């Protein structure tokens, strides 16, 4: 083993006073389409799931959903929903209609990336991790907390591309407020094509943004409009305005995306005690009503269009009203959401979320609790997988790489343990060789396997206290600061065909010249 | 809700410059015998479990266990084991003998505390959390890292007693090296009786220490020797010296404890790649062999004596040889260990462990991973539940209270989610009242439930960034420093009958005068 040489190297570097600039070896796991092997935690009984289902159907039949877009209401009514004549906007859905509609959602679909090797399968037993999305602020150890800007935005794209464990970009990691909102989506999405070759997200903030996003995704992949419609190449997250409201821009997004066979991730923002009932069971019933209504609508637009069931139910701190994440209630809600999604045979989206303000122990345990919920809940699509802090109010560069470490651990966990007659026979032979009182460090069995036997972390520091102290007592935050900067240095921009690059540039320039989109809503 | 008043109060305190001395309200969950509700993660198939079982039986039959105590070997041979004539110390066990012996271990037993309300059930679906045990050093934010001493030792006992979520003391939380080793156990165990009324542990470091510990446990409970033998009142952890060795003091401990119907927790220290094969499956086979041999021995001494299957398999960092904890490999090993324990119908011990040097994000995620393993693995008895750091080399006061927070979250998690027709009907009624676009903050449904709806954490800080920054940006470590000190202030020494106190004092004085125990091994 190389520990002696490595320690020597490390020490000699330190003695030259170059600790902080010391080059780390950032080994990472290869890109892989990860899969669950079952073993999901079934919290609710079949009977209890049915109760939640029935409560949600009762909400859809008797309370209804506020649908704030004329075209959407018309389509729903044509499909068999009933308009509430009093409000003129509320729509009631019978359970038969809902169940008939969601039956056509594909159990699994492919979200195509411009690099076919990075296309991902969503649904069934597949599991995919995304970057953080939609944070208004950036946070980093040396830069502090600041409003999102284009430079930080692009650096997050670089990290998303660089780390194999991140399968997709989950929206703008930070909102670059230094780009005018009318043209922001054009520059940002062109960056998604240029800085990455992985799948990405379009915000549903009015039809034109979706239209532009679809064109950029199409140009990026170098395909025809027909092929785009055959191959899902873009996704959007639709948050219902809980309780029970689908607002106009979101509905425009569903119409545009589903009609063209693109993916819609329907995620109600059901914080128990605030926008949903104060009980987890009640909040889940409301989540289920909102998610299924939105997903049913995707199928009214185009039967077979890909859609994902989003579970985001958490609780608020009842003293302050602050949202809480990674709590035991959140974990249970994620597990039951997974059960509901499986009941309906829908792909399931969850998240890696926490409410900590700094990358301290809280950020570590809340994130791990959230991932526990996502993994044991059988999630197929994990938003905010890396970098989310403060309940989504900031994206942290250090947290991004800490989460990369956590997600890689999840990947190793998902692989399970190799237990075969052969592997055990070889191990027993090693035990025989070593015998009582010996050790396994130098055995052939160990030498043959030690390099790849166990996950080697990016962030975790396993040195003994004395060596660690001698190195300046770096905590995980400081280590992560070092790691993310080096990852940015090591980042390589993926190749892009020059014809595509030109077409993209031409499109963006033309649309910018046209003024982008209206920003008056 | 009281957020406005509370914020005002907080701010006015701060403006008087008293932030650090600010009194926190440390609400905690009531003492409770916690229970699993099933839903364990079954990683290995039945067939794979059988393979591990067979490999471990092969180890016991063909490699054998080094048994470094004459009396123990004699008892084993009398029971049907075979002595290796070459070594004179190695003993082979046939699988029939092992299975016959372990069949008499109780599936569940009670570990009696001197306060009957704090007695705990171990086995079946029950789950209990212990303090940290056996750390040579203490760590705290203001005191730094220091060798364990009596004052720190006693303060950890106070915290163990104070927090309801801690069910037992798992050995000396720190080793008080300022007490001479010959009499250390006398002072320390008398402190366990005086500072706490919860169950505690005796180290098996030679027969006389166990004899003294049993007498202190008996005096503490004010019971006869006969009743002590009827009611398990003390436990010991036996670490086999992996690979495949039971050393003399440990064997003396098993003999003393099991003969008198006290609890033995048999935990092989099988670090894959160091003291066990480099594959997790191989390490588990060795763990299983060592654990079952030791447990079988308890039953040779006294059929029906309580024993616990300890799973501690983890991996080492193959670069440095450092032990790693809370890794994905550790998590899987814990889950499979739980499957093995259930296969044999034995109570199962796991741990809350991490390898971090400071209470940073790493300490948070590694601990949560370890607890994930313990909970999803169906553990009945969780050692080092609160305060363990650095792979066991230090006990941290701040980590203790952070872990109290985590363990309380586990308790809430274990309670599951209330899903009933009634609770859902009430929630749906609340949804009807609020309707689309409203909020649930002020509804009767919320007002009736908000106080106890969700777990209120001790450490997690859910304030928004601005409020948190205004308060001085305290991280979890700083908050925990505040919390543990206040908990020590709030600690109340449990009542002890004066006759018992006198008898205890008399016993300790006499044994100290006799010179305690020999310390020459």
PDB file of N, CA, C and O in Angstrom, chain A residues 460-465, chain B residues 322-327 353-358 360 362-363 366-367 388-392:
ATOM      1  N   UNK A 460     -14.522  13.482   3.182  1.00  0.00           N
ATOM      2  CA  UNK A 460     -14.291  12.924   4.522  1.00  0.00           C
ATOM      3  C   UNK A 460     -12.801  12.827   4.814  1.00  0.00           C
ATOM      4  O   UNK A 460     -12.018  12.397   3.970  1.00  0.00           O
ATOM      5  N   UNK A 461     -12.431  13.244   6.003  1.00  0.00           N
ATOM      6  CA  UNK A 461     -11.029  13.220   6.433  1.00  0.00           C
ATOM      7  C   UNK A 461     -10.891  12.149   7.500  1.00  0.00           C
ATOM      8  O   UNK A 461     -11.433  12.280   8.592  1.00  0.00           O
ATOM      9  N   UNK A 462     -10.182  11.080   7.174  1.00  0.00           N
ATOM     10  CA  UNK A 462     -10.071   9.945   8.089  1.00  0.00           C
ATOM     11  C   UNK A 462      -8.699   9.863   8.757  1.00  0.00           C
ATOM     12  O   UNK A 462      -8.363   8.854   9.372  1.00  0.00           O
ATOM     13  N   UNK A 463      -7.899  10.921   8.604  1.00  0.00           N
ATOM     14  CA  UNK A 463      -6.603  10.905   9.290  1.00  0.00           C
ATOM     15  C   UNK A 463      -6.807  10.874  10.797  1.00  0.00           C
ATOM     16  O   UNK A 463      -7.835  11.330  11.304  1.00  0.00           O
ATOM     17  N   UNK A 464      -5.806  10.405  11.524  1.00  0.00           N
ATOM     18  CA  UNK A 464      -5.929  10.484  12.976  1.00  0.00           C
ATOM     19  C   UNK A 464      -5.798  11.938  13.423  1.00  0.00           C
ATOM     20  O   UNK A 464      -5.349  12.802  12.664  1.00  0.00           O
ATOM     21  N   UNK A 465      -6.223  12.195  14.647  1.00  0.00           N
ATOM     22  CA  UNK A 465      -6.329  13.559  15.140  1.00  0.00           C
ATOM     23  C   UNK A 465      -5.009  14.317  15.023  1.00  0.00           C
ATOM     24  O   UNK A 465      -4.986  15.490  14.620  1.00  0.00           O
TER      25      UNK A 465
ATOM     26  N   UNK B 322      -6.455   3.726   8.282  1.00  0.00           N
ATOM     27  CA  UNK B 322      -7.357   4.265   9.305  1.00  0.00           C
ATOM     28  C   UNK B 322      -8.715   3.597   9.224  1.00  0.00           C
ATOM     29  O   UNK B 322      -9.220   3.344   8.133  1.00  0.00           O
ATOM     30  N   UNK B 323      -9.335   3.342  10.373  1.00  0.00           N
ATOM     31  CA  UNK B 323     -10.697   2.812  10.331  1.00  0.00           C
ATOM     32  C   UNK B 323     -11.679   3.871   9.835  1.00  0.00           C
ATOM     33  O   UNK B 323     -11.514   5.059  10.097  1.00  0.00           O
ATOM     34  N   UNK B 324     -12.663   3.426   9.083  1.00  0.00           N
ATOM     35  CA  UNK B 324     -13.691   4.331   8.567  1.00  0.00           C
ATOM     36  C   UNK B 324     -15.034   3.901   9.141  1.00  0.00           C
ATOM     37  O   UNK B 324     -15.256   2.720   9.389  1.00  0.00           O
ATOM     38  N   UNK B 325     -15.924   4.870   9.370  1.00  0.00           N
ATOM     39  CA  UNK B 325     -17.238   4.548   9.927  1.00  0.00           C
ATOM     40  C   UNK B 325     -18.318   5.360   9.228  1.00  0.00           C
ATOM     41  O   UNK B 325     -18.054   6.448   8.735  1.00  0.00           O
ATOM     42  N   UNK B 326     -19.530   4.814   9.224  1.00  0.00           N
ATOM     43  CA  UNK B 326     -20.631   5.545   8.608  1.00  0.00           C
ATOM     44  C   UNK B 326     -20.477   5.607   7.100  1.00  0.00           C
ATOM     45  O   UNK B 326     -21.008   6.500   6.440  1.00  0.00           O
ATOM     46  N   UNK B 327     -19.737   4.664   6.542  1.00  0.00           N
ATOM     47  CA  UNK B 327     -19.551   4.576   5.086  1.00  0.00           C
ATOM     48  C   UNK B 327     -20.692   3.745   4.488  1.00  0.00           C
ATOM     49  O   UNK B 327     -21.420   3.068   5.214  1.00  0.00           O
ATOM     50  N   UNK B 353     -21.635   5.751  14.839  1.00  0.00           N
ATOM     51  CA  UNK B 353     -20.189   5.973  14.782  1.00  0.00           C
ATOM     52  C   UNK B 353     -19.784   6.855  13.603  1.00  0.00           C
ATOM     53  O   UNK B 353     -20.473   6.901  12.588  1.00  0.00           O
ATOM     54  N   UNK B 354     -18.684   7.559  13.776  1.00  0.00           N
ATOM     55  CA  UNK B 354     -18.121   8.374  12.690  1.00  0.00           C
ATOM     56  C   UNK B 354     -16.637   8.520  12.914  1.00  0.00           C
ATOM     57  O   UNK B 354     -16.132   8.226  14.000  1.00  0.00           O
ATOM     58  N   UNK B 355     -15.931   8.972  11.898  1.00  0.00           N
ATOM     59  CA  UNK B 355     -14.479   9.073  11.991  1.00  0.00           C
ATOM     60  C   UNK B 355     -14.010  10.527  11.916  1.00  0.00           C
ATOM     61  O   UNK B 355     -12.812  10.783  11.747  1.00  0.00           O
ATOM     62  N   UNK B 356     -14.928  11.479  12.076  1.00  0.00           N
ATOM     63  CA  UNK B 356     -14.547  12.890  11.939  1.00  0.00           C
ATOM     64  C   UNK B 356     -13.735  13.361  13.149  1.00  0.00           C
ATOM     65  O   UNK B 356     -13.916  12.869  14.260  1.00  0.00           O
ATOM     66  N   UNK B 357     -12.853  14.327  12.908  1.00  0.00           N
ATOM     67  CA  UNK B 357     -12.051  14.899  13.984  1.00  0.00           C
ATOM     68  C   UNK B 357     -12.696  16.125  14.610  1.00  0.00           C
ATOM     69  O   UNK B 357     -12.298  16.548  15.694  1.00  0.00           O
ATOM     70  N   UNK B 358     -13.652  16.724  13.897  1.00  0.00           N
ATOM     71  CA  UNK B 358     -14.364  17.868  14.484  1.00  0.00           C
ATOM     72  C   UNK B 358     -15.839  17.725  14.164  1.00  0.00           C
ATOM     73  O   UNK B 358     -16.211  16.977  13.260  1.00  0.00           O
ATOM     74  N   UNK B 360     -18.048  18.653  12.337  1.00  0.00           N
ATOM     75  CA  UNK B 360     -18.328  19.330  11.077  1.00  0.00           C
ATOM     76  C   UNK B 360     -19.380  18.543  10.292  1.00  0.00           C
ATOM     77  O   UNK B 360     -20.028  17.635  10.835  1.00  0.00           O
ATOM     78  N   UNK B 362     -18.996  16.335   8.081  1.00  0.00           N
ATOM     79  CA  UNK B 362     -18.658  14.905   8.038  1.00  0.00           C
ATOM     80  C   UNK B 362     -19.206  14.165   9.243  1.00  0.00           C
ATOM     81  O   UNK B 362     -19.774  13.071   9.114  1.00  0.00           O
ATOM     82  N   UNK B 363     -19.049  14.738  10.417  1.00  0.00           N
ATOM     83  CA  UNK B 363     -19.564  14.082  11.630  1.00  0.00           C
ATOM     84  C   UNK B 363     -21.072  13.897  11.513  1.00  0.00           C
ATOM     85  O   UNK B 363     -21.615  12.894  11.971  1.00  0.00           O
ATOM     86  N   UNK B 366     -21.750  11.097   8.502  1.00  0.00           N
ATOM     87  CA  UNK B 366     -21.324   9.740   8.862  1.00  0.00           C
ATOM     88  C   UNK B 366     -22.201   9.174   9.991  1.00  0.00           C
ATOM     89  O   UNK B 366     -22.581   8.003   9.963  1.00  0.00           O
ATOM     90  N   UNK B 367     -22.505   9.993  10.985  1.00  0.00           N
ATOM     91  CA  UNK B 367     -23.389   9.537  12.070  1.00  0.00           C
ATOM     92  C   UNK B 367     -24.758   9.139  11.545  1.00  0.00           C
ATOM     93  O   UNK B 367     -25.328   8.131  11.963  1.00  0.00           O
ATOM     94  N   UNK B 388     -19.771  10.023  20.422  1.00  0.00           N
ATOM     95  CA  UNK B 388     -18.574   9.366  19.850  1.00  0.00           C
ATOM     96  C   UNK B 388     -18.022  10.191  18.694  1.00  0.00           C
ATOM     97  O   UNK B 388     -18.757  10.631  17.817  1.00  0.00           O
ATOM     98  N   UNK B 389     -16.703  10.370  18.692  1.00  0.00           N
ATOM     99  CA  UNK B 389     -16.003  11.048  17.588  1.00  0.00           C
ATOM    100  C   UNK B 389     -14.740  10.270  17.250  1.00  0.00           C
ATOM    101  O   UNK B 389     -14.320   9.369  17.990  1.00  0.00           O
ATOM    102  N   UNK B 390     -14.109  10.654  16.113  1.00  0.00           N
ATOM    103  CA  UNK B 390     -12.766  10.151  15.756  1.00  0.00           C
ATOM    104  C   UNK B 390     -12.652   8.632  15.815  1.00  0.00           C
ATOM    105  O   UNK B 390     -11.659   8.115  16.346  1.00  0.00           O
ATOM    106  N   UNK B 391     -13.644   7.919  15.345  1.00  0.00           N
ATOM    107  CA  UNK B 391     -13.558   6.456  15.406  1.00  0.00           C
ATOM    108  C   UNK B 391     -13.416   5.949  16.830  1.00  0.00           C
ATOM    109  O   UNK B 391     -12.844   4.888  17.064  1.00  0.00           O
ATOM    110  N   UNK B 392     -13.931   6.711  17.788  1.00  0.00           N
ATOM    111  CA  UNK B 392     -13.926   6.271  19.174  1.00  0.00           C
ATOM    112  C   UNK B 392     -12.792   6.823  20.011  1.00  0.00           C
ATOM    113  O   UNK B 392     -12.705   6.552  21.207  1.00  0.00           O
TER     114      UNK B 392
END
